Amino acid sequence: MVYASKKTQNNTQKILLFHGRNISTQFESYYINASAGELMDPFIHQHRYKLLINQHLKCKGKNVFLLVFVHMAPGNFAGRNLIRSTFGTVFSFHSKRIEYVFVLGKTENVTLQQEIEHESERYMDIIQGNFIDSYRNLTYKLVFSLFWVNNFCNNAKFVIKMDDDIIVNIPLVVPYLAEKVKAGQASNVLECKTITENIPVRERNNKWFITPEEYPFTKFLPYCAGHSSIMSIDVVRKMYRASKNVPHLWLEDVYGSGFLSLLLKLNMLMPKFYFDPVISSLYGKPCSLFYLNILKNDTNSLVMWNTITRYKKRLNCSI
């Protein structure tokens, strides 16, 4: 996204361009003029998060190049173990430190909570907030992640936010980000699969139903697909602060990379090699930063990671 000025007869009007397309500034005015009553959510606006499980030493005293935080359901033990056995085994690449955390909300199942606490004691890679973990609370989880990074890992250079259906191509991601540092381009980074023409769903029986009261516009602004994004640490800090002033929307991808990045005037980019589906990439040269395992097939994830590790010492992709 870029901002430009358009001269009219009486004044200069600021417009927002995305790939040359004019986006209505009504949205910006609507949210900038939000009333105090719309900014009272205890989690989104007041940041009253409590850590049920924390890893306060995860980044302390370490030169963390990349932090990967994974949004995951509390009961998805298999998904966490799959990541721990694939790209989550790589804590250093080209002398760059990588850390991982799994981000969970609260469960009211006592037995499940005890199992999570035992898992956390063993692996020391889980953080858990005091909000109910549910699909409609994903924005709480996003802002909680920003809260945690801001308070406990703000020494990282870059942050990857991802869901549990993503495989990170660490041997490509780390050199790619290192080149940004070398070129002096390690700030204001927000890269993802951009969604540019989506519209709100108004059918009540649909999973993504959203009322006109929740979102009064006929189109969504450009935003990042929720499965993954790359941010420089300054973007994480800015988004965390900005969340206090933006009305809540439960669609976390629209809220985070759409609402917040617009009001922060961030340029959202999608590299041409950003991601590919796992199913069509299992045995070829792995030249994408991320692989989306939309079927959540564990075997495919293992095969994909084996392909990545097989190529890692001779991976020569044009990035």
CSV table of C-alpha atoms in Angstrom, one decimal:
chain,number,residue,atom,x,y,z
A,1,MET,CA,0.0,0.0,0.0
A,2,VAL,CA,1.2,3.5,-0.8
A,3,TYR,CA,-0.2,6.9,0.0
A,4,ALA,CA,-0.4,9.6,-2.7
A,5,SER,CA,-1.7,13.1,-2.9
A,6,LYS,CA,-4.4,14.1,-5.4
A,7,LYS,CA,-4.9,17.8,-6.1
A,8,THR,CA,-8.4,19.1,-6.4
A,9,GLN,CA,-9.7,22.6,-7.1
A,10,ASN,CA,-9.8,23.6,-3.4
A,11,ASN,CA,-7.3,21.4,-1.6
A,12,THR,CA,-5.0,18.4,-1.8
A,13,GLN,CA,-6.8,15.2,-0.9
A,14,LYS,CA,-4.9,12.2,0.5
A,15,ILE,CA,-5.7,8.9,-1.1
A,16,LEU,CA,-4.6,5.4,-0.5
A,17,LEU,CA,-3.3,3.3,-3.4
A,18,PHE,CA,-2.9,-0.4,-3.5
A,19,HIS,CA,-1.3,-1.7,-6.7
A,20,GLY,CA,-2.4,1.6,-8.2
A,21,ARG,CA,-6.0,1.2,-7.1
A,22,ASN,CA,-7.7,3.9,-5.1
A,23,ILE,CA,-9.1,2.7,-1.8
A,24,SER,CA,-11.9,4.8,-0.1
A,25,THR,CA,-10.6,6.9,2.8
A,26,GLN,CA,-14.0,6.6,4.5
A,27,PHE,CA,-12.7,3.6,6.4
A,28,GLU,CA,-9.8,5.6,7.8
A,29,SER,CA,-12.1,8.4,8.9
A,30,TYR,CA,-14.6,6.0,10.5
A,31,TYR,CA,-12.0,4.3,12.6
A,32,ILE,CA,-10.0,7.4,13.5
A,33,ASN,CA,-13.2,8.9,14.8
A,34,ALA,CA,-14.1,5.9,17.0
A,35,SER,CA,-15.9,6.8,20.2
A,36,ALA,CA,-14.5,6.0,23.6
A,37,GLY,CA,-17.2,3.5,24.0
A,38,GLU,CA,-15.8,1.5,21.1
A,39,LEU,CA,-12.4,1.3,22.7
A,40,MET,CA,-13.3,-0.4,26.0
A,41,ASP,CA,-12.5,-4.0,25.3
A,42,PRO,CA,-10.4,-5.3,28.2
A,43,PHE,CA,-8.1,-7.3,25.9
A,44,ILE,CA,-7.9,-5.4,22.7
A,45,HIS,CA,-7.8,-1.9,24.0
A,46,GLN,CA,-6.8,-2.1,27.7
A,47,HIS,CA,-4.3,-5.0,27.2
A,48,ARG,CA,-5.4,-6.6,30.5
A,49,TYR,CA,-3.8,-9.9,29.6
A,50,LYS,CA,-2.7,-12.3,32.3
A,51,LEU,CA,-0.2,-15.1,31.5
A,52,LEU,CA,-1.5,-18.5,32.6
A,53,ILE,CA,1.7,-20.0,31.1
A,54,ASN,CA,4.7,-17.9,30.3
A,55,GLN,CA,8.2,-18.3,28.9
A,56,HIS,CA,9.7,-15.1,30.2
A,57,LEU,CA,13.3,-16.4,29.6
A,58,LYS,CA,12.7,-17.5,26.0
A,59,CYS,CA,14.5,-14.5,24.5
A,60,LYS,CA,16.2,-12.9,27.5
A,61,GLY,CA,19.9,-12.3,27.0
A,62,LYS,CA,19.8,-13.9,23.5
A,63,ASN,CA,20.6,-12.3,20.1
A,64,VAL,CA,17.3,-13.5,18.6
A,65,PHE,CA,17.2,-13.0,14.8
A,66,LEU,CA,13.8,-14.6,14.2
A,67,LEU,CA,10.9,-15.4,16.5
A,68,VAL,CA,8.2,-17.7,15.2
A,69,PHE,CA,4.9,-17.6,17.0
A,70,VAL,CA,2.3,-20.2,16.1
A,71,HIS,CA,-1.4,-19.8,16.8
A,72,MET,CA,-2.7,-23.1,17.9
A,73,ALA,CA,-5.7,-24.7,19.6
A,74,PRO,CA,-5.0,-25.9,23.2
A,75,GLY,CA,-5.8,-29.5,22.4
A,76,ASN,CA,-3.6,-29.7,19.3
A,77,PHE,CA,-0.8,-31.7,20.9
A,78,ALA,CA,0.0,-33.5,17.6
A,79,GLY,CA,0.3,-30.3,15.7
A,80,ARG,CA,2.8,-28.9,18.2
A,81,ASN,CA,4.8,-32.1,18.1
A,82,LEU,CA,4.8,-32.1,14.3
A,83,ILE,CA,6.4,-28.6,14.3
A,84,ARG,CA,8.9,-29.6,17.0
A,85,SER,CA,10.0,-32.5,14.8
A,86,THR,CA,10.3,-30.5,11.6
A,87,PHE,CA,11.3,-26.9,11.1
A,88,GLY,CA,11.0,-26.3,14.9
A,89,THR,CA,14.2,-28.4,15.4
A,90,VAL,CA,16.3,-25.6,13.8
A,91,PHE,CA,17.3,-23.1,16.5
A,92,SER,CA,20.3,-21.7,14.6
A,93,PHE,CA,20.9,-21.2,10.8
A,94,HIS,CA,23.9,-19.4,9.4
A,95,SER,CA,24.6,-18.3,13.0
A,96,LYS,CA,21.2,-16.6,13.3
A,97,ARG,CA,19.2,-17.5,16.4
A,98,ILE,CA,15.6,-18.7,16.0
A,99,GLU,CA,13.0,-19.1,18.8
A,100,TYR,CA,9.5,-20.6,18.7
A,101,VAL,CA,6.5,-20.2,20.8
A,102,PHE,CA,3.0,-21.7,20.6
A,103,VAL,CA,0.3,-19.2,21.5
A,104,LEU,CA,-2.8,-20.6,23.3
A,105,GLY,CA,-5.9,-19.2,24.9
A,106,LYS,CA,-7.6,-20.5,27.9
A,107,THR,CA,-9.5,-23.9,28.1
A,108,GLU,CA,-12.1,-24.7,30.7
A,109,ASN,CA,-11.3,-28.4,30.5
A,110,VAL,CA,-9.3,-29.1,33.7
A,111,THR,CA,-7.8,-32.3,32.4
A,112,LEU,CA,-6.7,-30.6,29.2
A,113,GLN,CA,-5.2,-27.7,31.1
A,114,GLN,CA,-3.1,-30.1,33.2
A,115,GLU,CA,-1.8,-31.8,30.1
A,116,ILE,CA,-0.9,-28.5,28.6
A,117,GLU,CA,1.0,-27.5,31.7
A,118,HIS,CA,2.9,-30.8,31.7
A,119,GLU,CA,3.7,-30.2,28.0
A,120,SER,CA,4.9,-26.7,28.8
A,121,GLU,CA,7.2,-28.0,31.6
A,122,ARG,CA,8.8,-30.4,29.2
A,123,TYR,CA,9.2,-28.2,26.1
A,124,MET,CA,9.2,-24.7,27.5
A,125,ASP,CA,7.7,-23.2,24.3
A,126,ILE,CA,4.0,-22.5,25.2
A,127,ILE,CA,2.5,-19.2,26.2
A,128,GLN,CA,-1.2,-19.1,27.3
A,129,GLY,CA,-3.4,-16.1,27.8
A,130,ASN,CA,-6.5,-15.6,30.0
A,131,PHE,CA,-9.1,-15.4,27.2
A,132,ILE,CA,-11.2,-18.4,26.0
A,133,ASP,CA,-9.5,-20.0,23.0
A,134,SER,CA,-12.1,-20.0,20.2
A,135,TYR,CA,-12.4,-19.0,16.5
A,136,ARG,CA,-14.2,-15.8,17.4
A,137,ASN,CA,-11.4,-14.8,19.8
A,138,LEU,CA,-8.6,-15.0,17.3
A,139,THR,CA,-8.1,-11.2,17.4
A,140,TYR,CA,-7.6,-11.6,21.2
A,141,LYS,CA,-4.9,-14.2,20.4
A,142,LEU,CA,-3.3,-11.9,17.9
A,143,VAL,CA,-3.1,-8.9,20.2
A,144,PHE,CA,-2.0,-11.2,23.0
A,145,SER,CA,0.9,-12.4,20.8
A,146,LEU,CA,1.9,-8.7,20.1
A,147,PHE,CA,1.6,-8.1,23.9
A,148,TRP,CA,3.9,-11.0,24.6
A,149,VAL,CA,6.5,-10.1,22.0
A,150,ASN,CA,6.5,-6.5,23.1
A,151,ASN,CA,7.1,-7.5,26.7
A,152,PHE,CA,9.3,-10.6,26.5
A,153,CYS,CA,10.9,-10.8,23.1
A,154,ASN,CA,11.3,-7.2,21.8
A,155,ASN,CA,15.0,-7.9,21.1
A,156,ALA,CA,14.1,-10.1,18.1
A,157,LYS,CA,14.9,-8.6,14.7
A,158,PHE,CA,12.0,-10.3,12.8
A,159,VAL,CA,8.8,-12.1,13.8
A,160,ILE,CA,6.8,-14.7,11.9
A,161,LYS,CA,3.1,-15.1,12.8
A,162,MET,CA,1.7,-18.4,11.6
A,163,ASP,CA,-1.1,-20.9,11.9
A,164,ASP,CA,-0.6,-24.6,12.4
A,165,ASP,CA,-1.0,-25.5,8.7
A,166,ILE,CA,2.2,-23.7,7.6
A,167,ILE,CA,5.7,-25.1,7.1
A,168,VAL,CA,8.5,-22.5,7.3
A,169,ASN,CA,11.3,-22.9,4.9
A,170,ILE,CA,14.0,-21.9,7.4
A,171,PRO,CA,17.0,-22.4,5.0
A,172,LEU,CA,15.4,-19.8,2.7
A,173,VAL,CA,13.7,-17.5,5.2
A,174,VAL,CA,16.8,-16.8,7.2
A,175,PRO,CA,19.1,-15.8,4.3
A,176,TYR,CA,16.2,-13.8,2.8
A,177,LEU,CA,15.8,-11.7,6.0
A,178,ALA,CA,19.6,-11.5,6.5
A,179,GLU,CA,19.7,-9.8,3.1
A,180,LYS,CA,17.2,-7.2,4.3
A,181,VAL,CA,19.5,-6.4,7.3
A,182,LYS,CA,22.5,-6.2,5.0
A,183,ALA,CA,20.6,-3.8,2.6
A,184,GLY,CA,19.4,-1.6,5.5
A,185,GLN,CA,15.8,-2.7,4.9
A,186,ALA,CA,15.1,-4.4,8.2
A,187,SER,CA,12.3,-2.0,9.3
A,188,ASN,CA,8.7,-1.4,8.3
A,189,VAL,CA,8.6,-5.0,7.0
A,190,LEU,CA,5.1,-6.5,6.6
A,191,GLU,CA,5.1,-9.4,4.1
A,192,CYS,CA,2.4,-11.9,3.5
A,193,LYS,CA,-0.1,-13.3,1.0
A,194,THR,CA,-2.2,-10.2,0.3
A,195,ILE,CA,-6.0,-10.4,-0.1
A,196,THR,CA,-7.3,-7.5,-2.1
A,197,GLU,CA,-10.8,-8.0,-3.2
A,198,ASN,CA,-12.7,-9.7,-0.4
A,199,ILE,CA,-16.1,-8.7,0.8
A,200,PRO,CA,-17.9,-9.3,4.1
A,201,VAL,CA,-20.1,-12.4,4.4
A,202,ARG,CA,-23.7,-11.4,5.3
A,203,GLU,CA,-25.3,-14.9,5.4
A,204,ARG,CA,-26.1,-15.7,9.0
A,205,ASN,CA,-25.4,-19.4,8.8
A,206,ASN,CA,-21.9,-18.9,7.4
A,207,LYS,CA,-18.8,-19.3,9.5
A,208,TRP,CA,-17.5,-15.9,8.5
A,209,PHE,CA,-20.8,-14.0,8.9
A,210,ILE,CA,-20.3,-10.4,9.9
A,211,THR,CA,-23.0,-7.9,10.6
A,212,PRO,CA,-23.1,-4.3,9.1
A,213,GLU,CA,-22.8,-3.1,12.7
A,214,GLU,CA,-19.5,-4.9,13.1
A,215,TYR,CA,-18.2,-3.8,9.7
A,216,PRO,CA,-20.3,-1.2,7.8
A,217,PHE,CA,-18.4,-1.3,4.5
A,218,THR,CA,-19.1,-3.3,1.4
A,219,LYS,CA,-15.5,-4.4,0.8
A,220,PHE,CA,-12.6,-5.2,3.0
A,221,LEU,CA,-9.4,-3.2,2.7
A,222,PRO,CA,-6.3,-5.2,1.6
A,223,TYR,CA,-5.1,-7.5,4.3
A,224,CYS,CA,-2.8,-10.5,4.9
A,225,ALA,CA,-4.2,-14.0,4.7
A,226,GLY,CA,-4.2,-15.3,8.3
A,227,HIS,CA,-2.0,-18.3,7.8
A,228,SER,CA,1.3,-16.4,7.9
A,229,SER,CA,3.1,-13.1,7.8
A,230,ILE,CA,6.6,-11.7,8.3
A,231,MET,CA,7.0,-8.6,10.4
A,232,SER,CA,10.1,-6.6,11.5
A,233,ILE,CA,10.1,-6.0,15.3
A,234,ASP,CA,9.3,-2.3,14.9
A,235,VAL,CA,6.0,-3.2,13.1
A,236,VAL,CA,5.1,-5.5,16.0
A,237,ARG,CA,5.6,-2.6,18.4
A,238,LYS,CA,3.6,-0.2,16.3
A,239,MET,CA,0.7,-2.7,15.9
A,240,TYR,CA,0.6,-3.4,19.6
A,241,ARG,CA,0.4,0.3,20.5
A,242,ALA,CA,-2.1,1.0,17.7
A,243,SER,CA,-4.5,-1.7,18.8
A,244,LYS,CA,-5.5,0.4,21.8
A,245,ASN,CA,-7.1,2.9,19.4
A,246,VAL,CA,-8.9,0.7,16.8
A,247,PRO,CA,-12.3,-0.8,17.4
A,248,HIS,CA,-12.4,-4.6,17.8
A,249,LEU,CA,-13.2,-6.9,14.9
A,250,TRP,CA,-13.1,-10.7,15.5
A,251,LEU,CA,-11.7,-11.4,12.0
A,252,GLU,CA,-8.1,-11.2,13.2
A,253,ASP,CA,-6.5,-11.1,9.7
A,254,VAL,CA,-8.7,-8.2,8.6
A,255,TYR,CA,-8.1,-6.4,12.0
A,256,GLY,CA,-4.4,-6.9,12.3
A,257,SER,CA,-2.9,-6.5,8.9
A,258,GLY,CA,-5.9,-4.6,7.5
A,259,PHE,CA,-7.0,-2.1,10.1
A,260,LEU,CA,-3.8,-1.6,12.0
A,261,SER,CA,-1.5,-1.5,8.9
A,262,LEU,CA,-3.7,1.0,7.2
A,263,LEU,CA,-3.8,3.4,10.2
A,264,LEU,CA,0.0,2.9,10.6
A,265,LYS,CA,0.5,3.6,6.9
A,266,LEU,CA,2.5,0.4,6.5
A,267,ASN,CA,3.3,-1.0,3.1
A,268,MET,CA,2.1,-4.5,2.8
A,269,LEU,CA,4.0,-6.6,0.3
A,270,MET,CA,3.8,-10.1,-1.1
A,271,PRO,CA,7.1,-11.5,-2.5
A,272,LYS,CA,6.5,-13.6,-5.7
A,273,PHE,CA,8.1,-16.6,-3.9
A,274,TYR,CA,6.1,-16.1,-0.7
A,275,PHE,CA,4.2,-19.4,-0.5
A,276,ASP,CA,3.1,-22.5,-2.3
A,277,PRO,CA,0.7,-25.4,-1.5
A,278,VAL,CA,2.4,-28.4,0.1
A,279,ILE,CA,0.5,-30.9,-2.1
A,280,SER,CA,2.1,-29.6,-5.3
A,281,SER,CA,5.6,-29.0,-3.9
A,282,LEU,CA,6.5,-32.3,-2.1
A,283,TYR,CA,9.5,-33.3,-4.3
A,284,GLY,CA,10.5,-30.2,-6.2
A,285,LYS,CA,13.1,-27.6,-5.4
A,286,PRO,CA,11.8,-25.7,-2.4
A,287,CYS,CA,12.1,-22.1,-3.4
A,288,SER,CA,9.1,-20.6,-1.5
A,289,LEU,CA,9.4,-19.1,2.0
A,290,PHE,CA,6.3,-20.9,3.3
A,291,TYR,CA,4.3,-24.0,2.4
A,292,LEU,CA,0.6,-24.2,3.1
A,293,ASN,CA,-0.6,-27.7,4.2
A,294,ILE,CA,-4.3,-26.9,3.8
A,295,LEU,CA,-5.3,-30.5,4.2
A,296,LYS,CA,-3.3,-30.7,7.4
A,297,ASN,CA,-1.8,-34.0,6.3
A,298,ASP,CA,1.0,-34.9,8.7
A,299,THR,CA,2.7,-37.2,6.3
A,300,ASN,CA,2.8,-34.4,3.7
A,301,SER,CA,4.4,-32.1,6.2
A,302,LEU,CA,7.1,-34.6,7.0
A,303,VAL,CA,7.8,-35.2,3.3
A,304,MET,CA,7.9,-31.5,2.6
A,305,TRP,CA,10.3,-30.9,5.5
A,306,ASN,CA,12.5,-33.7,4.3
A,307,THR,CA,12.6,-32.1,0.8
A,308,ILE,CA,13.7,-28.8,2.4
A,309,THR,CA,16.4,-30.4,4.5
A,310,ARG,CA,17.7,-32.4,1.5
A,311,TYR,CA,18.2,-29.2,-0.5
A,312,LYS,CA,19.3,-26.9,2.3
A,313,LYS,CA,23.1,-27.0,1.6
A,314,ARG,CA,22.6,-26.5,-2.2
A,315,LEU,CA,19.5,-24.4,-2.2
A,316,ASN,CA,20.1,-21.7,-4.8
A,317,CYS,CA,16.9,-19.8,-5.4
A,318,SER,CA,16.5,-16.4,-7.0
A,319,ILE,CA,15.1,-14.3,-4.2
